[in-house]
N, CA, C and O atoms as a Maestro MAE file, in Angstrom:
{
 s_m_m2io_version
 :::
 2.0.0
}

f_m_ct {
 s_m_title
 :::
 protein
 m_atom[284] {
  # First column is atom index #
  i_m_mmod_type
  r_m_x_coord
  r_m_y_coord
  r_m_z_coord
  i_m_residue_number
  s_m_chain_name
  s_m_pdb_residue_name
  s_m_pdb_atom_name
  i_m_atomic_number
  :::
  1 25 -78.153 -82.246 92.892 1 A "MET " " N  " 7
  2 3 -79.050 -81.306 92.249 1 A "MET " " CA " 6
  3 2 -79.762 -80.496 93.327 1 A "MET " " C  " 6
  4 15 -80.269 -81.055 94.300 1 A "MET " " O  " 8
  5 25 -79.798 -79.186 93.150 2 A "PHE " " N  " 7
  6 3 -80.508 -78.295 94.064 2 A "PHE " " CA " 6
  7 2 -81.952 -78.138 93.628 2 A "PHE " " C  " 6
  8 15 -82.252 -78.108 92.434 2 A "PHE " " O  " 8
  9 25 -82.846 -78.037 94.605 3 A "LYS " " N  " 7
  10 3 -84.272 -77.892 94.319 3 A "LYS " " CA " 6
  11 2 -84.737 -76.509 94.765 3 A "LYS " " C  " 6
  12 15 -84.530 -76.112 95.912 3 A "LYS " " O  " 8
  13 25 -85.366 -75.781 93.844 4 A "ILE " " N  " 7
  14 3 -85.849 -74.433 94.130 4 A "ILE " " CA " 6
  15 2 -87.354 -74.385 93.921 4 A "ILE " " C  " 6
  16 15 -87.846 -74.667 92.829 4 A "ILE " " O  " 8
  17 25 -88.078 -74.029 94.966 5 A "ARG " " N  " 7
  18 3 -89.528 -73.885 94.866 5 A "ARG " " CA " 6
  19 2 -89.849 -72.434 94.516 5 A "ARG " " C  " 6
  20 15 -89.334 -71.509 95.143 5 A "ARG " " O  " 8
  21 25 -90.692 -72.246 93.526 6 A "THR " " N  " 7
  22 3 -91.076 -70.902 93.113 6 A "THR " " CA " 6
  23 2 -92.505 -70.591 93.537 6 A "THR " " C  " 6
  24 15 -93.334 -71.490 93.683 6 A "THR " " O  " 8
  25 25 -92.778 -69.311 93.730 7 A "PHE " " N  " 7
  26 3 -94.109 -68.804 94.016 7 A "PHE " " CA " 6
  27 2 -94.368 -67.687 93.013 7 A "PHE " " C  " 6
  28 15 -93.450 -66.942 92.670 7 A "PHE " " O  " 8
  29 25 -95.585 -67.562 92.546 8 A "ASN " " N  " 7
  30 3 -95.976 -66.545 91.577 8 A "ASN " " CA " 6
  31 2 -95.398 -66.857 90.202 8 A "ASN " " C  " 6
  32 15 -94.722 -67.867 90.009 8 A "ASN " " O  " 8
  33 25 -95.671 -65.988 89.272 9 A "ALA " " N  " 7
  34 3 -95.178 -66.151 87.903 9 A "ALA " " CA " 6
  35 2 -93.805 -65.490 87.803 9 A "ALA " " C  " 6
  36 15 -93.702 -64.274 87.637 9 A "ALA " " O  " 8
  37 25 -92.766 -66.291 87.906 10 A "ILE " " N  " 7
  38 3 -91.398 -65.794 87.770 10 A "ILE " " CA " 6
  39 2 -91.045 -65.823 86.285 10 A "ILE " " C  " 6
  40 15 -91.349 -66.793 85.590 10 A "ILE " " O  " 8
  41 25 -90.414 -64.779 85.809 11 A "SER " " N  " 7
  42 3 -90.041 -64.674 84.401 11 A "SER " " CA " 6
  43 2 -89.184 -65.859 83.951 11 A "SER " " C  " 6
  44 15 -88.248 -66.266 84.640 11 A "SER " " O  " 8
  45 25 -89.519 -66.392 82.802 12 A "VAL " " N  " 7
  46 3 -88.747 -67.502 82.228 12 A "VAL " " CA " 6
  47 2 -87.299 -67.070 82.009 12 A "VAL " " C  " 6
  48 15 -86.380 -67.871 82.181 12 A "VAL " " O  " 8
  49 25 -87.096 -65.821 81.636 13 A "LYS " " N  " 7
  50 3 -85.731 -65.319 81.437 13 A "LYS " " CA " 6
  51 2 -84.914 -65.446 82.719 13 A "LYS " " C  " 6
  52 15 -83.735 -65.801 82.681 13 A "LYS " " O  " 8
  53 25 -85.543 -65.158 83.839 14 A "GLY " " N  " 7
  54 3 -84.845 -65.288 85.110 14 A "GLY " " CA " 6
  55 2 -84.600 -66.735 85.486 14 A "GLY " " C  " 6
  56 15 -83.525 -67.078 85.979 14 A "GLY " " O  " 8
  57 25 -85.587 -67.582 85.258 15 A "LEU " " N  " 7
  58 3 -85.459 -69.002 85.600 15 A "LEU " " CA " 6
  59 2 -84.425 -69.710 84.736 15 A "LEU " " C  " 6
  60 15 -83.850 -70.713 85.158 15 A "LEU " " O  " 8
  61 25 -84.184 -69.204 83.540 16 A "GLU " " N  " 7
  62 3 -83.167 -69.796 82.657 16 A "GLU " " CA " 6
  63 2 -81.760 -69.652 83.223 16 A "GLU " " C  " 6
  64 15 -80.832 -70.299 82.737 16 A "GLU " " O  " 8
  65 25 -81.592 -68.831 84.222 17 A "ARG " " N  " 7
  66 3 -80.279 -68.651 84.851 17 A "ARG " " CA " 6
  67 2 -79.895 -69.846 85.733 17 A "ARG " " C  " 6
  68 15 -78.757 -69.952 86.190 17 A "ARG " " O  " 8
  69 25 -80.847 -70.729 85.959 18 A "PHE " " N  " 7
  70 3 -80.608 -71.945 86.735 18 A "PHE " " CA " 6
  71 2 -80.488 -73.123 85.765 18 A "PHE " " C  " 6
  72 15 -81.510 -73.627 85.300 18 A "PHE " " O  " 8
  73 25 -79.277 -73.574 85.448 19 A "PRO " " N  " 7
  74 3 -79.096 -74.674 84.492 19 A "PRO " " CA " 6
  75 2 -79.824 -75.947 84.938 19 A "PRO " " C  " 6
  76 15 -79.745 -76.337 86.103 19 A "PRO " " O  " 8
  77 25 -80.518 -76.577 84.022 20 A "ARG " " N  " 7
  78 3 -81.321 -77.774 84.332 20 A "ARG " " CA " 6
  79 2 -80.491 -78.946 84.842 20 A "ARG " " C  " 6
  80 15 -81.012 -79.801 85.557 20 A "ARG " " O  " 8
  81 25 -79.232 -79.000 84.493 21 A "GLN " " N  " 7
  82 3 -78.403 -80.107 84.969 21 A "GLN " " CA " 6
  83 2 -78.017 -79.944 86.439 21 A "GLN " " C  " 6
  84 15 -77.556 -80.898 87.066 21 A "GLN " " O  " 8
  85 25 -78.201 -78.738 86.996 22 A "SER " " N  " 7
  86 3 -77.840 -78.495 88.393 22 A "SER " " CA " 6
  87 2 -79.021 -78.134 89.288 22 A "SER " " C  " 6
  88 15 -78.937 -78.252 90.511 22 A "SER " " O  " 8
  89 25 -80.137 -77.688 88.668 23 A "TYR " " N  " 7
  90 3 -81.281 -77.200 89.452 23 A "TYR " " CA " 6
  91 2 -82.589 -77.788 88.968 23 A "TYR " " C  " 6
  92 15 -82.821 -77.917 87.766 23 A "TYR " " O  " 8
  93 25 -83.441 -78.143 89.919 24 A "GLU " " N  " 7
  94 3 -84.824 -78.497 89.635 24 A "GLU " " CA " 6
  95 2 -85.653 -77.328 90.159 24 A "GLU " " C  " 6
  96 15 -85.625 -77.036 91.355 24 A "GLU " " O  " 8
  97 25 -86.388 -76.663 89.278 25 A "VAL " " N  " 7
  98 3 -87.112 -75.448 89.635 25 A "VAL " " CA " 6
  99 2 -88.586 -75.626 89.324 25 A "VAL " " C  " 6
  100 15 -88.940 -76.062 88.229 25 A "VAL " " O  " 8
  101 25 -89.457 -75.289 90.284 26 A "GLY " " N  " 7
  102 3 -90.886 -75.376 90.029 26 A "GLY " " CA " 6
  103 2 -91.721 -75.052 91.247 26 A "GLY " " C  " 6
  104 15 -91.219 -74.998 92.370 26 A "GLY " " O  " 8
  105 25 -92.994 -74.839 91.011 27 A "SER " " N  " 7
  106 3 -93.909 -74.468 92.089 27 A "SER " " CA " 6
  107 2 -94.379 -75.668 92.910 27 A "SER " " C  " 6
  108 15 -94.963 -75.494 93.980 27 A "SER " " O  " 8
  109 25 -94.135 -76.862 92.429 28 A "GLU " " N  " 7
  110 3 -94.590 -78.069 93.129 28 A "GLU " " CA " 6
  111 2 -93.470 -78.808 93.850 28 A "GLU " " C  " 6
  112 15 -93.655 -79.952 94.264 28 A "GLU " " O  " 8
  113 25 -92.316 -78.175 94.004 29 A "ILE " " N  " 7
  114 3 -91.185 -78.807 94.691 29 A "ILE " " CA " 6
  115 2 -91.551 -78.978 96.162 29 A "ILE " " C  " 6
  116 15 -91.950 -78.017 96.819 29 A "ILE " " O  " 8
  117 25 -91.417 -80.180 96.675 30 A "GLY " " N  " 7
  118 3 -91.795 -80.452 98.053 30 A "GLY " " CA " 6
  119 2 -90.706 -80.130 99.053 30 A "GLY " " C  " 6
  120 15 -90.902 -79.283 99.925 30 A "GLY " " O  " 8
  121 25 -89.582 -80.774 98.950 31 A "SER " " N  " 7
  122 3 -88.483 -80.603 99.898 31 A "SER " " CA " 6
  123 2 -87.418 -79.732 99.248 31 A "SER " " C  " 6
  124 15 -86.410 -80.233 98.749 31 A "SER " " O  " 8
  125 25 -87.652 -78.424 99.260 32 A "ALA " " N  " 7
  126 3 -86.791 -77.487 98.539 32 A "ALA " " CA " 6
  127 2 -85.542 -77.108 99.328 32 A "ALA " " C  " 6
  128 15 -85.540 -77.092 100.559 32 A "ALA " " O  " 8
  129 25 -84.481 -76.803 98.581 33 A "ASP " " N  " 7
  130 3 -83.256 -76.263 99.170 33 A "ASP " " CA " 6
  131 2 -83.348 -74.739 99.270 33 A "ASP " " C  " 6
  132 15 -82.730 -74.122 100.137 33 A "ASP " " O  " 8
  133 25 -84.130 -74.148 98.367 34 A "ALA " " N  " 7
  134 3 -84.276 -72.696 98.321 34 A "ALA " " CA " 6
  135 2 -85.676 -72.336 97.829 34 A "ALA " " C  " 6
  136 15 -86.381 -73.163 97.251 34 A "ALA " " O  " 8
  137 25 -86.058 -71.085 98.070 35 A "MET " " N  " 7
  138 3 -87.357 -70.580 97.613 35 A "MET " " CA " 6
  139 2 -87.134 -69.280 96.860 35 A "MET " " C  " 6
  140 15 -86.288 -68.467 97.233 35 A "MET " " O  " 8
  141 25 -87.905 -69.096 95.797 36 A "LEU " " N  " 7
  142 3 -87.841 -67.888 94.988 36 A "LEU " " CA " 6
  143 2 -89.263 -67.379 94.820 36 A "LEU " " C  " 6
  144 15 -90.122 -68.089 94.297 36 A "LEU " " O  " 8
  145 25 -89.516 -66.149 95.262 37 A "LEU " " N  " 7
  146 3 -90.867 -65.626 95.188 37 A "LEU " " CA " 6
  147 2 -90.864 -64.195 94.675 37 A "LEU " " C  " 6
  148 15 -89.846 -63.504 94.699 37 A "LEU " " O  " 8
  149 25 -92.025 -63.776 94.213 38 A "ARG " " N  " 7
  150 3 -92.200 -62.421 93.721 38 A "ARG " " CA " 6
  151 2 -93.098 -61.646 94.672 38 A "ARG " " C  " 6
  152 15 -92.594 -60.917 95.526 38 A "ARG " " O  " 8
  153 25 -94.396 -61.782 94.550 39 A "SER " " N  " 7
  154 3 -95.295 -61.001 95.398 39 A "SER " " CA " 6
  155 2 -95.995 -61.836 96.463 39 A "SER " " C  " 6
  156 15 -96.752 -61.296 97.269 39 A "SER " " O  " 8
  157 25 -95.757 -63.126 96.479 40 A "HIS " " N  " 7
  158 3 -96.364 -64.022 97.459 40 A "HIS " " CA " 6
  159 2 -95.901 -63.644 98.870 40 A "HIS " " C  " 6
  160 15 -94.705 -63.454 99.091 40 A "HIS " " O  " 8
  161 25 -96.817 -63.533 99.813 41 A "THR " " N  " 7
  162 3 -96.461 -63.286 101.202 41 A "THR " " CA " 6
  163 2 -96.166 -64.628 101.850 41 A "THR " " C  " 6
  164 15 -97.073 -65.411 102.135 41 A "THR " " O  " 8
  165 25 -94.908 -64.874 102.074 42 A "LEU " " N  " 7
  166 3 -94.439 -66.154 102.585 42 A "LEU " " CA " 6
  167 2 -94.757 -66.284 104.069 42 A "LEU " " C  " 6
  168 15 -94.452 -65.388 104.857 42 A "LEU " " O  " 8
  169 25 -95.363 -67.387 104.441 43 A "GLN " " N  " 7
  170 3 -95.682 -67.687 105.833 43 A "GLN " " CA " 6
  171 2 -94.611 -68.638 106.376 43 A "GLN " " C  " 6
  172 15 -94.095 -69.480 105.642 43 A "GLN " " O  " 8
  173 25 -94.288 -68.503 107.636 44 A "ALA " " N  " 7
  174 3 -93.258 -69.339 108.249 44 A "ALA " " CA " 6
  175 2 -93.569 -70.823 108.087 44 A "ALA " " C  " 6
  176 15 -92.654 -71.636 107.952 44 A "ALA " " O  " 8
  177 25 -94.864 -71.186 108.099 45 A "GLU " " N  " 7
  178 3 -95.258 -72.586 107.970 45 A "GLU " " CA " 6
  179 2 -94.912 -73.168 106.597 45 A "GLU " " C  " 6
  180 15 -94.824 -74.387 106.450 45 A "GLU " " O  " 8
  181 25 -94.716 -72.322 105.605 46 A "GLU " " N  " 7
  182 3 -94.397 -72.785 104.252 46 A "GLU " " CA " 6
  183 2 -92.913 -73.094 104.082 46 A "GLU " " C  " 6
  184 15 -92.512 -73.685 103.079 46 A "GLU " " O  " 8
  185 25 -92.111 -72.704 105.041 47 A "ILE " " N  " 7
  186 3 -90.663 -72.865 104.936 47 A "ILE " " CA " 6
  187 2 -90.257 -74.166 105.613 47 A "ILE " " C  " 6
  188 15 -90.330 -74.287 106.835 47 A "ILE " " O  " 8
  189 25 -89.833 -75.124 104.823 48 A "GLY " " N  " 7
  190 3 -89.422 -76.419 105.353 48 A "GLY " " CA " 6
  191 2 -88.033 -76.378 105.970 48 A "GLY " " C  " 6
  192 15 -87.269 -75.438 105.749 48 A "GLY " " O  " 8
  193 25 -87.718 -77.397 106.738 49 A "GLN " " N  " 7
  194 3 -86.419 -77.494 107.402 49 A "GLN " " CA " 6
  195 2 -85.256 -77.581 106.413 49 A "GLN " " C  " 6
  196 15 -84.120 -77.255 106.758 49 A "GLN " " O  " 8
  197 25 -85.538 -78.021 105.187 50 A "SER " " N  " 7
  198 3 -84.484 -78.182 104.190 50 A "SER " " CA " 6
  199 2 -84.101 -76.867 103.508 50 A "SER " " C  " 6
  200 15 -83.082 -76.812 102.818 50 A "SER " " O  " 8
  201 25 -84.892 -75.813 103.686 51 A "VAL " " N  " 7
  202 3 -84.653 -74.538 103.000 51 A "VAL " " CA " 6
  203 2 -83.455 -73.820 103.611 51 A "VAL " " C  " 6
  204 15 -83.419 -73.544 104.810 51 A "VAL " " O  " 8
  205 25 -82.469 -73.522 102.753 52 A "ALA " " N  " 7
  206 3 -81.260 -72.825 103.186 52 A "ALA " " CA " 6
  207 2 -81.227 -71.376 102.715 52 A "ALA " " C  " 6
  208 15 -80.455 -70.573 103.239 52 A "ALA " " O  " 8
  209 25 -82.065 -71.030 101.722 53 A "ALA " " N  " 7
  210 3 -82.051 -69.673 101.183 53 A "ALA " " CA " 6
  211 2 -83.426 -69.290 100.648 53 A "ALA " " C  " 6
  212 15 -84.159 -70.125 100.119 53 A "ALA " " O  " 8
  213 25 -83.758 -68.011 100.797 54 A "ILE " " N  " 7
  214 3 -84.994 -67.465 100.250 54 A "ILE " " CA " 6
  215 2 -84.615 -66.208 99.478 54 A "ILE " " C  " 6
  216 15 -83.916 -65.339 99.999 54 A "ILE " " O  " 8
  217 25 -85.079 -66.116 98.235 55 A "ALA " " N  " 7
  218 3 -84.757 -64.960 97.389 55 A "ALA " " CA " 6
  219 2 -86.028 -64.316 96.872 55 A "ALA " " C  " 6
  220 15 -87.041 -64.982 96.659 55 A "ALA " " O  " 8
  221 25 -85.958 -63.030 96.678 56 A "ARG " " N  " 7
  222 3 -87.089 -62.256 96.164 56 A "ARG " " CA " 6
  223 2 -86.777 -61.822 94.746 56 A "ARG " " C  " 6
  224 15 -85.742 -61.205 94.495 56 A "ARG " " O  " 8
  225 25 -87.662 -62.139 93.820 57 A "ALA " " N  " 7
  226 3 -87.528 -61.698 92.423 57 A "ALA " " CA " 6
  227 2 -88.259 -60.368 92.322 57 A "ALA " " C  " 6
  228 15 -89.387 -60.309 91.833 57 A "ALA " " O  " 8
  229 25 -87.629 -59.322 92.774 58 A "GLY " " N  " 7
  230 3 -88.238 -58.005 92.816 58 A "GLY " " CA " 6
  231 2 -87.559 -57.184 93.889 58 A "GLY " " C  " 6
  232 15 -86.509 -57.566 94.405 58 A "GLY " " O  " 8
  233 25 -88.154 -56.066 94.220 59 A "ALA " " N  " 7
  234 3 -87.564 -55.163 95.202 59 A "ALA " " CA " 6
  235 2 -88.125 -55.430 96.592 59 A "ALA " " C  " 6
  236 15 -89.291 -55.791 96.751 59 A "ALA " " O  " 8
  237 25 -87.283 -55.248 97.578 60 A "GLY " " N  " 7
  238 3 -87.718 -55.348 98.960 60 A "GLY " " CA " 6
  239 2 -87.776 -56.762 99.489 60 A "GLY " " C  " 6
  240 15 -87.457 -57.724 98.791 60 A "GLY " " O  " 8
  241 25 -88.188 -56.866 100.738 61 A "PHE " " N  " 7
  242 3 -88.300 -58.170 101.396 61 A "PHE " " CA " 6
  243 2 -89.449 -58.181 102.390 61 A "PHE " " C  " 6
  244 15 -89.488 -59.021 103.288 61 A "PHE " " O  " 8
  245 25 -90.395 -57.242 102.232 62 A "ASN " " N  " 7
  246 3 -91.500 -57.116 103.172 62 A "ASN " " CA " 6
  247 2 -92.456 -58.307 103.164 62 A "ASN " " C  " 6
  248 15 -93.318 -58.400 104.038 62 A "ASN " " O  " 8
  249 25 -92.328 -59.205 102.218 63 A "ASN " " N  " 7
  250 3 -93.199 -60.374 102.163 63 A "ASN " " CA " 6
  251 2 -92.482 -61.653 102.622 63 A "ASN " " C  " 6
  252 15 -92.974 -62.759 102.400 63 A "ASN " " O  " 8
  253 25 -91.327 -61.492 103.257 64 A "ILE " " N  " 7
  254 3 -90.556 -62.622 103.772 64 A "ILE " " CA " 6
  255 2 -90.445 -62.448 105.288 64 A "ILE " " C  " 6
  256 15 -90.077 -61.366 105.745 64 A "ILE " " O  " 8
  257 25 -90.752 -63.479 106.082 65 A "PRO " " N  " 7
  258 3 -90.667 -63.357 107.538 65 A "PRO " " CA " 6
  259 2 -89.198 -63.443 108.002 65 A "PRO " " C  " 6
  260 15 -88.765 -64.463 108.538 65 A "PRO " " O  " 8
  261 25 -88.455 -62.366 107.788 66 A "VAL " " N  " 7
  262 3 -87.022 -62.358 108.041 66 A "VAL " " CA " 6
  263 2 -86.694 -62.680 109.501 66 A "VAL " " C  " 6
  264 15 -85.759 -63.435 109.767 66 A "VAL " " O  " 8
  265 25 -87.435 -62.128 110.433 67 A "GLY " " N  " 7
  266 3 -87.178 -62.385 111.844 67 A "GLY " " CA " 6
  267 2 -87.282 -63.863 112.192 67 A "GLY " " C  " 6
  268 15 -86.446 -64.396 112.921 67 A "GLY " " O  " 8
  269 25 -88.295 -64.514 111.677 68 A "GLN " " N  " 7
  270 3 -88.476 -65.946 111.954 68 A "GLN " " CA " 6
  271 2 -87.430 -66.786 111.223 68 A "GLN " " C  " 6
  272 15 -87.014 -67.833 111.718 68 A "GLN " " O  " 8
  273 25 -87.011 -66.332 110.058 69 A "CYS " " N  " 7
  274 3 -86.029 -67.092 109.289 69 A "CYS " " CA " 6
  275 2 -84.631 -67.015 109.905 69 A "CYS " " C  " 6
  276 15 -83.835 -67.941 109.751 69 A "CYS " " O  " 8
  277 25 -84.331 -65.924 110.594 70 A "THR " " N  " 7
  278 3 -82.995 -65.762 111.165 70 A "THR " " CA " 6
  279 2 -82.923 -66.167 112.632 70 A "THR " " C  " 6
  280 15 -81.849 -66.143 113.233 70 A "THR " " O  " 8
  281 25 -84.065 -66.540 113.211 71 A "ALA " " N  " 7
  282 3 -84.056 -66.933 114.631 71 A "ALA " " CA " 6
  283 2 -83.364 -68.270 114.827 71 A "ALA " " C  " 6
  284 15 -83.264 -68.754 115.955 71 A "ALA " " O  " 8
  :::
 }
 m_bond[283] {
  # First column is bond index #
  i_m_from
  i_m_to
  i_m_order
  :::
  1 1 2 1
  2 2 3 1
  3 3 4 2
  4 3 5 1
  5 5 6 1
  6 6 7 1
  7 7 8 2
  8 7 9 1
  9 9 10 1
  10 10 11 1
  11 11 12 2
  12 11 13 1
  13 13 14 1
  14 14 15 1
  15 15 16 2
  16 15 17 1
  17 17 18 1
  18 18 19 1
  19 19 20 2
  20 19 21 1
  21 21 22 1
  22 22 23 1
  23 23 24 2
  24 23 25 1
  25 25 26 1
  26 26 27 1
  27 27 28 2
  28 27 29 1
  29 29 30 1
  30 30 31 1
  31 31 32 2
  32 31 33 1
  33 33 34 1
  34 34 35 1
  35 35 36 2
  36 35 37 1
  37 37 38 1
  38 38 39 1
  39 39 40 2
  40 39 41 1
  41 41 42 1
  42 42 43 1
  43 43 44 2
  44 43 45 1
  45 45 46 1
  46 46 47 1
  47 47 48 2
  48 47 49 1
  49 49 50 1
  50 50 51 1
  51 51 52 2
  52 51 53 1
  53 53 54 1
  54 54 55 1
  55 55 56 2
  56 55 57 1
  57 57 58 1
  58 58 59 1
  59 59 60 2
  60 59 61 1
  61 61 62 1
  62 62 63 1
  63 63 64 2
  64 63 65 1
  65 65 66 1
  66 66 67 1
  67 67 68 2
  68 67 69 1
  69 69 70 1
  70 70 71 1
  71 71 72 2
  72 71 73 1
  73 73 74 1
  74 74 75 1
  75 75 76 2
  76 75 77 1
  77 77 78 1
  78 78 79 1
  79 79 80 2
  80 79 81 1
  81 81 82 1
  82 82 83 1
  83 83 84 2
  84 83 85 1
  85 85 86 1
  86 86 87 1
  87 87 88 2
  88 87 89 1
  89 89 90 1
  90 90 91 1
  91 91 92 2
  92 91 93 1
  93 93 94 1
  94 94 95 1
  95 95 96 2
  96 95 97 1
  97 97 98 1
  98 98 99 1
  99 99 100 2
  100 99 101 1
  101 101 102 1
  102 102 103 1
  103 103 104 2
  104 103 105 1
  105 105 106 1
  106 106 107 1
  107 107 108 2
  108 107 109 1
  109 109 110 1
  110 110 111 1
  111 111 112 2
  112 111 113 1
  113 113 114 1
  114 114 115 1
  115 115 116 2
  116 115 117 1
  117 117 118 1
  118 118 119 1
  119 119 120 2
  120 119 121 1
  121 121 122 1
  122 122 123 1
  123 123 124 2
  124 123 125 1
  125 125 126 1
  126 126 127 1
  127 127 128 2
  128 127 129 1
  129 129 130 1
  130 130 131 1
  131 131 132 2
  132 131 133 1
  133 133 134 1
  134 134 135 1
  135 135 136 2
  136 135 137 1
  137 137 138 1
  138 138 139 1
  139 139 140 2
  140 139 141 1
  141 141 142 1
  142 142 143 1
  143 143 144 2
  144 143 145 1
  145 145 146 1
  146 146 147 1
  147 147 148 2
  148 147 149 1
  149 149 150 1
  150 150 151 1
  151 151 152 2
  152 151 153 1
  153 153 154 1
  154 154 155 1
  155 155 156 2
  156 155 157 1
  157 157 158 1
  158 158 159 1
  159 159 160 2
  160 159 161 1
  161 161 162 1
  162 162 163 1
  163 163 164 2
  164 163 165 1
  165 165 166 1
  166 166 167 1
  167 167 168 2
  168 167 169 1
  169 169 170 1
  170 170 171 1
  171 171 172 2
  172 171 173 1
  173 173 174 1
  174 174 175 1
  175 175 176 2
  176 175 177 1
  177 177 178 1
  178 178 179 1
  179 179 180 2
  180 179 181 1
  181 181 182 1
  182 182 183 1
  183 183 184 2
  184 183 185 1
  185 185 186 1
  186 186 187 1
  187 187 188 2
  188 187 189 1
  189 189 190 1
  190 190 191 1
  191 191 192 2
  192 191 193 1
  193 193 194 1
  194 194 195 1
  195 195 196 2
  196 195 197 1
  197 197 198 1
  198 198 199 1
  199 199 200 2
  200 199 201 1
  201 201 202 1
  202 202 203 1
  203 203 204 2
  204 203 205 1
  205 205 206 1
  206 206 207 1
  207 207 208 2
  208 207 209 1
  209 209 210 1
  210 210 211 1
  211 211 212 2
  212 211 213 1
  213 213 214 1
  214 214 215 1
  215 215 216 2
  216 215 217 1
  217 217 218 1
  218 218 219 1
  219 219 220 2
  220 219 221 1
  221 221 222 1
  222 222 223 1
  223 223 224 2
  224 223 225 1
  225 225 226 1
  226 226 227 1
  227 227 228 2
  228 227 229 1
  229 229 230 1
  230 230 231 1
  231 231 232 2
  232 231 233 1
  233 233 234 1
  234 234 235 1
  235 235 236 2
  236 235 237 1
  237 237 238 1
  238 238 239 1
  239 239 240 2
  240 239 241 1
  241 241 242 1
  242 242 243 1
  243 243 244 2
  244 243 245 1
  245 245 246 1
  246 246 247 1
  247 247 248 2
  248 247 249 1
  249 249 250 1
  250 250 251 1
  251 251 252 2
  252 251 253 1
  253 253 254 1
  254 254 255 1
  255 255 256 2
  256 255 257 1
  257 257 258 1
  258 258 259 1
  259 259 260 2
  260 259 261 1
  261 261 262 1
  262 262 263 1
  263 263 264 2
  264 263 265 1
  265 265 266 1
  266 266 267 1
  267 267 268 2
  268 267 269 1
  269 269 270 1
  270 270 271 1
  271 271 272 2
  272 271 273 1
  273 273 274 1
  274 274 275 1
  275 275 276 2
  276 275 277 1
  277 277 278 1
  278 278 279 1
  279 279 280 2
  280 279 281 1
  281 281 282 1
  282 282 283 1
  283 283 284 2
  :::
 }
}
């Protein structure tokens, strides 16, 4: 099962695209495989070693520390 940590109020319609039998999705996920955020400005300290992907539910990526994530 993949674990996805969310930030902000992500639309339920969008979250329904992650089947419950394969994904655990929520804002309180500790050791996440991925992160999904909307307007939250993500800090490098919030990204755990287990995170393999970060996605933005919206336009752009100015709130994701891309340089630090790809280093």
